[in-house]
mmCIF file of C-alpha atoms in Angstrom:
data_model
loop_
_atom_site.group_PDB
_atom_site.id
_atom_site.type_symbol
_atom_site.label_atom_id
_atom_site.label_comp_id
_atom_site.label_asym_id
_atom_site.label_seq_id
_atom_site.Cartn_x
_atom_site.Cartn_y
_atom_site.Cartn_z
ATOM 1 C CA MET A 1284 0.003 -0.139 0.033
ATOM 2 C CA VAL A 1285 2.905 2.473 0.951
ATOM 3 C CA ILE A 1286 4.704 1.453 -2.546
ATOM 4 C CA SER A 1287 1.489 2.418 -4.230
ATOM 5 C CA MET A 1288 1.312 5.333 -2.993
ATOM 6 C CA LYS A 1289 4.914 6.513 -3.762
ATOM 7 C CA ASN A 1290 4.396 5.618 -7.512
ATOM 8 C CA GLN A 1291 0.763 7.634 -7.889
ATOM 9 C CA SER A 1292 2.946 10.695 -5.620
ATOM 10 C CA GLY A 1293 5.500 9.891 -8.086
ATOM 11 C CA THR A 1294 3.652 10.218 -10.795
ATOM 12 C CA LEU A 1295 1.414 13.289 -10.081
ATOM 13 C CA SER A 1296 4.919 15.332 -9.635
ATOM 14 C CA GLY A 1297 5.936 13.631 -13.094
ATOM 15 C CA ARG A 1298 2.713 15.194 -14.956
ATOM 16 C CA ARG A 1299 3.439 18.477 -13.130
ATOM 17 C CA GLN A 1300 6.514 18.962 -14.089
ATOM 18 C CA ARG A 1301 6.050 17.750 -17.419
ATOM 19 C CA SER A 1302 2.748 20.327 -17.736
ATOM 20 C CA THR A 1303 5.747 23.036 -16.637
ATOM 21 C CA ASN A 1304 7.690 21.886 -19.246
ATOM 22 C CA ILE A 1305 5.455 22.362 -21.250
ATOM 23 C CA ALA A 1306 3.865 25.650 -20.580
ATOM 24 C CA ALA A 1307 7.764 26.824 -20.485
ATOM 25 C CA PHE A 1308 8.437 25.767 -24.331
ATOM 26 C CA VAL A 1309 5.214 27.315 -25.050
ATOM 27 C CA PHE A 1310 5.657 30.645 -23.435
ATOM 28 C CA LEU A 1311 9.467 30.514 -24.742
ATOM 29 C CA LEU A 1312 8.713 29.738 -28.387
ATOM 30 C CA PRO A 1313 8.041 32.815 -30.098
ATOM 31 C CA VAL A 1314 10.733 34.914 -27.959
ATOM 32 C CA SER A 1315 13.081 31.818 -29.009
ATOM 33 C CA LEU A 1316 11.848 32.591 -32.089
ATOM 34 C CA LEU A 1317 12.535 36.214 -32.405
ATOM 35 C CA LEU A 1318 15.795 36.241 -30.899
ATOM 36 C CA THR A 1319 17.106 33.499 -33.419
ATOM 37 C CA VAL A 1320 15.647 35.362 -36.351
ATOM 38 C CA PHE A 1321 16.079 39.067 -35.764
ATOM 39 C CA ILE A 1322 19.370 38.768 -32.958
ATOM 40 C CA PHE A 1323 21.473 35.271 -33.610
ATOM 41 C CA TYR A 1324 20.790 34.796 -37.378
ATOM 42 C CA PRO A 1325 22.245 38.276 -38.056
ATOM 43 C CA ILE A 1326 25.132 38.008 -36.169
ATOM 44 C CA VAL A 1327 25.817 34.895 -37.744
ATOM 45 C CA ASP A 1328 24.921 35.513 -40.864
ATOM 46 C CA SER A 1329 27.529 38.834 -40.793
ATOM 47 C CA PHE A 1330 30.042 36.574 -40.099
ATOM 48 C CA VAL A 1331 29.418 34.845 -43.131
ATOM 49 C CA ILE A 1332 29.184 38.012 -45.490
ATOM 50 C CA SER A 1333 32.421 39.197 -44.128
ATOM 51 C CA THR A 1334 33.989 36.728 -46.049
ATOM 52 C CA TYR A 1335 32.892 37.442 -49.414
ATOM 53 C CA LYS A 1336 33.296 40.113 -51.633
ATOM 54 C CA TRP A 1337 30.081 41.623 -52.280
ATOM 55 C CA ASN A 1338 27.785 44.912 -53.238
ATOM 56 C CA GLY A 1339 24.370 43.989 -51.255
ATOM 57 C CA ILE A 1340 22.567 43.845 -54.361
ATOM 58 C CA ALA A 1341 23.948 41.492 -56.947
ATOM 59 C CA ALA A 1342 23.040 38.266 -56.713
ATOM 60 C CA GLU A 1343 26.875 36.717 -57.138
ATOM 61 C CA ARG A 1344 28.991 36.856 -54.384
ATOM 62 C CA THR A 1345 32.690 36.581 -54.551
ATOM 63 C CA PHE A 1346 34.696 34.408 -51.740
ATOM 64 C CA VAL A 1347 37.945 36.350 -50.543
ATOM 65 C CA GLY A 1348 37.933 34.144 -46.898
ATOM 66 C CA ILE A 1349 40.368 36.544 -44.755
ATOM 67 C CA ALA A 1350 40.629 39.331 -47.001
ATOM 68 C CA ASN A 1351 38.384 41.564 -45.370
ATOM 69 C CA TRP A 1352 39.884 40.580 -41.886
ATOM 70 C CA THR A 1353 43.274 41.457 -42.858
ATOM 71 C CA LYS A 1354 42.211 44.645 -44.286
ATOM 72 C CA LEU A 1355 39.931 45.816 -41.018
ATOM 73 C CA MET A 1356 43.323 44.914 -38.544
ATOM 74 C CA GLY A 1357 45.545 47.221 -40.467
ATOM 75 C CA ASP A 1358 42.413 49.877 -41.163
ATOM 76 C CA ARG A 1359 43.090 53.393 -39.249
ATOM 77 C CA ASP A 1360 39.713 54.277 -39.965
ATOM 78 C CA PHE A 1361 37.729 51.799 -38.222
ATOM 79 C CA TRP A 1362 40.810 51.849 -35.022
ATOM 80 C CA PHE A 1363 39.974 55.499 -35.175
ATOM 81 C CA ALA A 1364 36.164 55.791 -35.105
ATOM 82 C CA PHE A 1365 37.179 52.760 -32.124
ATOM 83 C CA ARG A 1366 38.873 55.574 -30.681
ATOM 84 C CA ASN A 1367 35.996 57.764 -30.381
ATOM 85 C CA ASN A 1368 34.254 55.094 -29.051
ATOM 86 C CA ILE A 1369 35.982 55.134 -26.154
ATOM 87 C CA ILE A 1370 36.099 58.465 -25.275
ATOM 88 C CA ILE A 1371 32.460 58.803 -25.728
ATOM 89 C CA MET A 1372 32.190 55.729 -23.434
ATOM 90 C CA VAL A 1373 34.557 56.887 -21.046
ATOM 91 C CA MET A 1374 32.847 60.772 -20.670
ATOM 92 C CA SER A 1375 29.225 59.344 -21.092
ATOM 93 C CA ILE A 1376 30.290 57.197 -17.769
ATOM 94 C CA ILE A 1377 32.137 60.600 -16.361
ATOM 95 C CA ILE A 1378 29.490 62.725 -16.906
ATOM 96 C CA GLN A 1379 25.667 61.189 -17.032
ATOM 97 C CA ILE A 1380 25.752 58.916 -14.110
ATOM 98 C CA PRO A 1381 26.850 61.138 -10.998
ATOM 99 C CA ILE A 1382 25.116 63.840 -12.984
ATOM 100 C CA GLY A 1383 21.817 61.065 -12.872
ATOM 101 C CA LEU A 1384 23.101 60.329 -9.757
ATOM 102 C CA ALA A 1385 22.872 63.897 -8.226
ATOM 103 C CA GLU A 1386 19.597 64.941 -9.918
ATOM 104 C CA ALA A 1387 18.085 61.555 -8.073
ATOM 105 C CA THR A 1388 19.555 62.182 -4.615
ATOM 106 C CA PHE A 1389 17.685 65.521 -4.792
ATOM 107 C CA LEU A 1390 14.919 64.137 -5.729
ATOM 108 C CA GLU A 1391 14.998 61.706 -2.878
ATOM 109 C CA PHE A 1392 15.635 64.244 -0.432
ATOM 110 C CA ALA A 1393 13.841 66.861 -1.767
ATOM 111 C CA GLY A 1394 10.338 64.432 -2.013
ATOM 112 C CA ARG A 1395 6.793 65.558 -3.483
ATOM 113 C CA LYS A 1396 8.521 69.291 -3.398
ATOM 114 C CA SER A 1397 10.191 68.334 -6.510
ATOM 115 C CA THR A 1398 7.693 67.165 -8.624
ATOM 116 C CA ILE A 1399 7.918 69.970 -11.840
ATOM 117 C CA CYS A 1400 11.649 69.018 -11.401
ATOM 118 C CA LYS A 1401 11.172 65.182 -11.874
ATOM 119 C CA ILE A 1402 8.850 66.035 -14.815
ATOM 120 C CA LEU A 1403 11.154 68.937 -16.579
ATOM 121 C CA TRP A 1404 14.633 66.451 -15.771
ATOM 122 C CA PHE A 1405 12.630 63.288 -17.725
ATOM 123 C CA ILE A 1406 11.950 65.419 -20.928
ATOM 124 C CA PRO A 1407 14.707 64.622 -23.127
ATOM 125 C CA MET A 1408 14.438 60.930 -22.242
ATOM 126 C CA LEU A 1409 10.823 61.160 -23.823
ATOM 127 C CA MET A 1410 12.591 62.522 -27.162
ATOM 128 C CA SER A 1411 13.664 60.714 -30.011
ATOM 129 C CA SER A 1412 17.424 60.016 -30.907
ATOM 130 C CA VAL A 1413 16.493 61.656 -34.811
ATOM 131 C CA ALA A 1414 14.425 64.684 -33.063
ATOM 132 C CA ILE A 1415 17.339 65.993 -30.917
ATOM 133 C CA GLY A 1416 19.766 65.829 -33.463
ATOM 134 C CA PHE A 1417 18.002 67.617 -35.383
ATOM 135 C CA LEU A 1418 17.051 70.461 -32.757
ATOM 136 C CA PHE A 1419 20.674 70.648 -31.366
ATOM 137 C CA THR A 1420 21.996 70.752 -35.226
ATOM 138 C CA TYR A 1421 19.628 73.522 -35.660
ATOM 139 C CA ALA A 1422 20.293 75.007 -32.243
ATOM 140 C CA LEU A 1423 24.250 74.617 -33.057
ATOM 141 C CA ALA A 1424 24.164 75.970 -36.776
ATOM 142 C CA ALA A 1425 27.136 78.483 -37.166
ATOM 143 C CA ASN A 1426 24.150 80.514 -39.408
ATOM 144 C CA GLY A 1427 21.440 81.501 -37.196
ATOM 145 C CA GLY A 1428 22.350 78.711 -34.602
ATOM 146 C CA MET A 1429 21.640 79.638 -30.606
ATOM 147 C CA ILE A 1430 25.255 79.990 -29.867
ATOM 148 C CA SER A 1431 25.840 81.963 -33.166
ATOM 149 C CA ALA A 1432 23.100 84.244 -32.149
ATOM 150 C CA VAL A 1433 24.594 84.960 -28.352
ATOM 151 C CA SER A 1434 28.081 85.610 -29.785
ATOM 152 C CA GLN A 1435 26.681 88.045 -32.522
ATOM 153 C CA PHE A 1436 24.546 89.702 -29.567
ATOM 154 C CA PHE A 1437 27.838 90.369 -27.239
ATOM 155 C CA GLY A 1438 29.729 91.631 -30.445
ATOM 156 C CA GLY A 1439 31.436 88.536 -31.585
ATOM 157 C CA GLY A 1440 31.465 86.391 -34.209
ATOM 158 C CA ASN A 1441 29.433 82.783 -35.643
ATOM 159 C CA ILE A 1442 30.490 79.578 -33.471
ATOM 160 C CA ASP A 1443 30.744 76.628 -35.159
ATOM 161 C CA LEU A 1444 31.048 73.651 -32.818
ATOM 162 C CA LEU A 1445 29.478 70.638 -35.115
ATOM 163 C CA GLY A 1446 31.949 72.157 -37.793
ATOM 164 C CA ASN A 1447 35.047 72.347 -36.072
ATOM 165 C CA LYS A 1448 37.130 69.080 -35.770
ATOM 166 C CA ASN A 1449 38.178 69.954 -32.615
ATOM 167 C CA THR A 1450 35.281 70.973 -30.844
ATOM 168 C CA ALA A 1451 32.729 68.665 -32.902
ATOM 169 C CA LEU A 1452 33.345 65.241 -30.393
ATOM 170 C CA MET A 1453 33.047 66.766 -27.307
ATOM 171 C CA THR A 1454 29.588 68.869 -28.732
ATOM 172 C CA VAL A 1455 28.393 65.462 -29.395
ATOM 173 C CA ILE A 1456 29.177 63.943 -26.362
ATOM 174 C CA PHE A 1457 27.403 66.958 -24.663
ATOM 175 C CA VAL A 1458 23.939 66.402 -26.471
ATOM 176 C CA ILE A 1459 24.434 62.612 -25.801
ATOM 177 C CA ALA A 1460 24.917 63.534 -22.158
ATOM 178 C CA TRP A 1461 21.533 65.628 -22.203
ATOM 179 C CA GLN A 1462 19.626 62.764 -23.660
ATOM 180 C CA PHE A 1463 20.863 60.225 -21.637
ATOM 181 C CA ILE A 1464 21.157 61.746 -18.018
ATOM 182 C CA PRO A 1465 17.335 61.371 -17.719
ATOM 183 C CA PHE A 1466 17.906 57.592 -17.978
ATOM 184 C CA TYR A 1467 20.537 57.249 -15.252
ATOM 185 C CA MET A 1468 18.129 59.530 -12.586
ATOM 186 C CA VAL A 1469 15.272 56.933 -13.064
ATOM 187 C CA TYR A 1470 18.125 54.137 -12.610
ATOM 188 C CA ALA A 1471 19.663 55.761 -9.583
ATOM 189 C CA MET A 1472 16.368 56.322 -8.013
ATOM 190 C CA ALA A 1473 14.880 52.750 -8.377
ATOM 191 C CA GLY A 1474 18.249 51.969 -6.437
ATOM 192 C CA TYR A 1475 17.134 54.299 -3.610
ATOM 193 C CA THR A 1476 13.949 52.569 -3.522
ATOM 194 C CA ASN A 1477 15.878 49.845 -2.416
ATOM 195 C CA ILE A 1478 16.865 51.585 0.365
ATOM 196 C CA SER A 1479 14.761 51.394 3.695
ATOM 197 C CA GLU A 1480 13.391 54.114 4.953
ATOM 198 C CA ASP A 1481 14.316 52.907 8.437
ATOM 199 C CA VAL A 1482 18.098 53.223 7.408
ATOM 200 C CA TYR A 1483 17.524 57.083 6.772
ATOM 201 C CA GLU A 1484 15.585 57.422 9.549
ATOM 202 C CA ALA A 1485 18.108 55.701 12.161
ATOM 203 C CA SER A 1486 20.938 57.754 10.757
ATOM 204 C CA LEU A 1487 19.534 60.505 11.257
ATOM 205 C CA ILE A 1488 18.388 59.441 15.105
ATOM 206 C CA ASP A 1489 22.061 58.705 15.476
ATOM 207 C CA GLY A 1490 22.859 62.740 14.357
ATOM 208 C CA ALA A 1491 23.928 62.136 10.573
ATOM 209 C CA THR A 1492 23.462 64.849 8.116
ATOM 210 C CA LYS A 1493 21.758 64.612 5.054
ATOM 211 C CA SER A 1494 25.443 64.710 3.069
ATOM 212 C CA GLN A 1495 26.749 62.107 5.540
ATOM 213 C CA TYR A 1496 23.822 59.463 5.158
ATOM 214 C CA PHE A 1497 24.669 59.986 1.251
ATOM 215 C CA TRP A 1498 28.184 59.520 1.629
ATOM 216 C CA LYS A 1499 28.539 56.624 4.028
ATOM 217 C CA ILE A 1500 25.358 54.888 3.637
ATOM 218 C CA ALA A 1501 23.273 55.870 0.861
ATOM 219 C CA LEU A 1502 26.119 55.509 -2.262
ATOM 220 C CA PRO A 1503 27.597 52.082 -0.640
ATOM 221 C CA LEU A 1504 24.249 50.671 -0.637
ATOM 222 C CA LEU A 1505 24.272 52.211 -4.548
ATOM 223 C CA MET A 1506 27.285 50.824 -5.489
ATOM 224 C CA PRO A 1507 25.269 47.671 -7.218
ATOM 225 C CA THR A 1508 22.664 50.166 -9.368
ATOM 226 C CA LEU A 1509 25.924 52.388 -10.291
ATOM 227 C CA LYS A 1510 27.878 49.178 -11.789
ATOM 228 C CA SER A 1511 25.115 48.368 -13.887
ATOM 229 C CA ALA A 1512 24.753 51.350 -14.811
ATOM 230 C CA ALA A 1513 28.129 51.867 -15.892
ATOM 231 C CA ILE A 1514 28.134 48.674 -17.973
ATOM 232 C CA LEU A 1515 25.051 49.770 -19.499
ATOM 233 C CA SER A 1516 26.807 53.126 -20.752
ATOM 234 C CA MET A 1517 29.550 51.262 -21.572
ATOM 235 C CA VAL A 1518 27.824 48.647 -24.332
ATOM 236 C CA GLY A 1519 25.034 51.786 -25.561
ATOM 237 C CA SER A 1520 28.419 54.367 -26.103
ATOM 238 C CA LEU A 1521 30.190 51.597 -28.384
ATOM 239 C CA LYS A 1522 27.613 50.867 -30.415
ATOM 240 C CA TYR A 1523 26.165 54.354 -30.753
ATOM 241 C CA PHE A 1524 24.612 55.802 -33.875
ATOM 242 C CA ASP A 1525 21.359 57.302 -34.523
ATOM 243 C CA LEU A 1526 22.445 61.055 -33.297
ATOM 244 C CA ILE A 1527 25.758 61.597 -34.335
ATOM 245 C CA TYR A 1528 24.643 60.327 -37.876
ATOM 246 C CA VAL A 1529 22.205 62.655 -37.802
ATOM 247 C CA MET A 1530 24.166 65.845 -36.262
ATOM 248 C CA THR A 1531 27.405 65.343 -37.994
ATOM 249 C CA GLY A 1532 27.698 61.974 -39.850
ATOM 250 C CA GLY A 1533 31.016 61.051 -38.655
ATOM 251 C CA GLY A 1534 32.212 64.508 -39.315
ATOM 252 C CA PRO A 1535 33.804 67.156 -40.227
ATOM 253 C CA GLY A 1536 36.368 64.496 -42.146
ATOM 254 C CA THR A 1537 36.439 61.832 -39.157
ATOM 255 C CA ALA A 1538 36.392 63.827 -36.343
ATOM 256 C CA THR A 1539 33.036 62.099 -34.553
ATOM 257 C CA GLU A 1540 33.520 59.162 -36.837
ATOM 258 C CA LEU A 1541 32.604 55.776 -34.540
ATOM 259 C CA MET A 1542 32.660 52.081 -35.753
ATOM 260 C CA ALA A 1543 28.817 52.339 -36.312
ATOM 261 C CA THR A 1544 28.424 55.231 -38.584
ATOM 262 C CA TYR A 1545 31.530 53.525 -40.794
ATOM 263 C CA MET A 1546 30.035 50.405 -40.942
ATOM 264 C CA TYR A 1547 27.321 52.217 -41.897
ATOM 265 C CA LYS A 1548 29.080 53.930 -44.871
ATOM 266 C CA ASN A 1549 30.830 51.139 -45.689
ATOM 267 C CA ALA A 1550 28.072 48.930 -46.331
ATOM 268 C CA PHE A 1551 24.908 51.295 -47.855
ATOM 269 C CA ALA A 1552 26.685 53.846 -48.749
ATOM 270 C CA GLN A 1553 29.687 52.829 -50.664
ATOM 271 C CA PHE A 1554 27.837 49.483 -51.403
ATOM 272 C CA ASN A 1555 30.605 47.285 -49.758
ATOM 273 C CA MET A 1556 28.667 44.818 -47.839
ATOM 274 C CA GLY A 1557 31.931 42.168 -47.512
ATOM 275 C CA TYR A 1558 33.623 44.637 -46.134
ATOM 276 C CA GLY A 1559 30.784 46.253 -43.708
ATOM 277 C CA SER A 1560 30.174 42.859 -42.329
ATOM 278 C CA ALA A 1561 33.634 42.512 -41.326
ATOM 279 C CA VAL A 1562 33.505 46.184 -39.319
ATOM 280 C CA ALA A 1563 29.742 44.992 -37.911
ATOM 281 C CA ALA A 1564 31.130 41.478 -37.206
ATOM 282 C CA GLY A 1565 34.409 43.428 -35.149
ATOM 283 C CA MET A 1566 32.313 45.597 -33.546
ATOM 284 C CA PHE A 1567 30.916 42.991 -31.763
ATOM 285 C CA ILE A 1568 33.677 41.008 -30.548
ATOM 286 C CA LEU A 1569 35.280 44.422 -29.238
ATOM 287 C CA ILE A 1570 32.229 45.355 -27.469
ATOM 288 C CA THR A 1571 31.531 41.235 -26.473
ATOM 289 C CA LEU A 1572 35.516 41.675 -24.991
ATOM 290 C CA LEU A 1573 35.073 44.796 -23.224
ATOM 291 C CA SER A 1574 31.530 44.089 -21.419
ATOM 292 C CA LEU A 1575 33.041 40.433 -20.862
ATOM 293 C CA ILE A 1576 36.358 41.698 -19.365
ATOM 294 C CA THR A 1577 34.417 44.818 -17.659
ATOM 295 C CA MET A 1578 31.651 42.413 -15.700
ATOM 296 C CA ARG A 1579 34.639 40.348 -14.977
ATOM 297 C CA MET A 1580 36.144 43.156 -12.950
ATOM 298 C CA ILE A 1581 32.757 43.702 -11.606
ATOM 299 C CA ASN A 1582 32.825 40.468 -10.325
ATOM 300 C CA GLY A 1583 36.254 39.994 -9.149
ATOM 301 C CA LYS A 1584 35.365 43.249 -6.765
ATOM 302 C CA LYS A 1585 32.637 41.913 -5.477
ATOM 303 C CA GLU A 1586 34.151 38.325 -4.682
ATOM 304 C CA ALA A 1587 37.286 40.252 -3.022
ATOM 305 C CA GLU A 1588 34.451 42.092 -0.857
#
């Protein structure tokens, strides 16, 4: 009798497990298909196309082996674009995350009184990158732009920030920061919600000021959130494209050229799909390596702590 009950129990458990597996399969199948068609397959196909000389239109493709990769290794324009990506990555982390954290801290301490600030500061995130690109292109135009108008009002001449190769990249970095600071503000605010109010009240009872609470209590507790934000900023900066393409197209010259804009020009402007695919595959490898190294460093520090 006991054995029979065990068998029935095991059968019931097995049925439940099979039902769970079937339900999981049904729910995961659409997502898996979408990921396969729109992410995994294009990545693999990019590596395949990078071994061909192809204009992206004709049916005929010429197999060239690693010729495109050999060219990529010695392509100064690609590595200069990679350098620009690194500069944007570093400046984005330095500018966006601290300012976003400062805004989130202000909103956290101000409470409901800061509702208007919360709305105004979040507006840039509601705008598309293309709209922001056109907005600042007109605002920073040498003729009739806002900066030039202010300069002329005080007796100066036209100022062309986007047309000057010495200022174009930093100008674009400023615009990118203006767009994405609200994202990291919200991200930091989400981190604050994970800190119990009892911790803040206890610190006040012990005589801590708001500044002491932030630096010695809140900031250490927010570090996991800030590390995740740094990884997001890093990956986003390495594959950035739309706003820079709208504002400068990678110019003047190659001053604001990025890996993504360089890939686009080769693949779709010059109809060199084979080499453009090699650039895209190179981007994938570099972004993956930098992401793994960064996450390894962060996880290593966690284990050391």
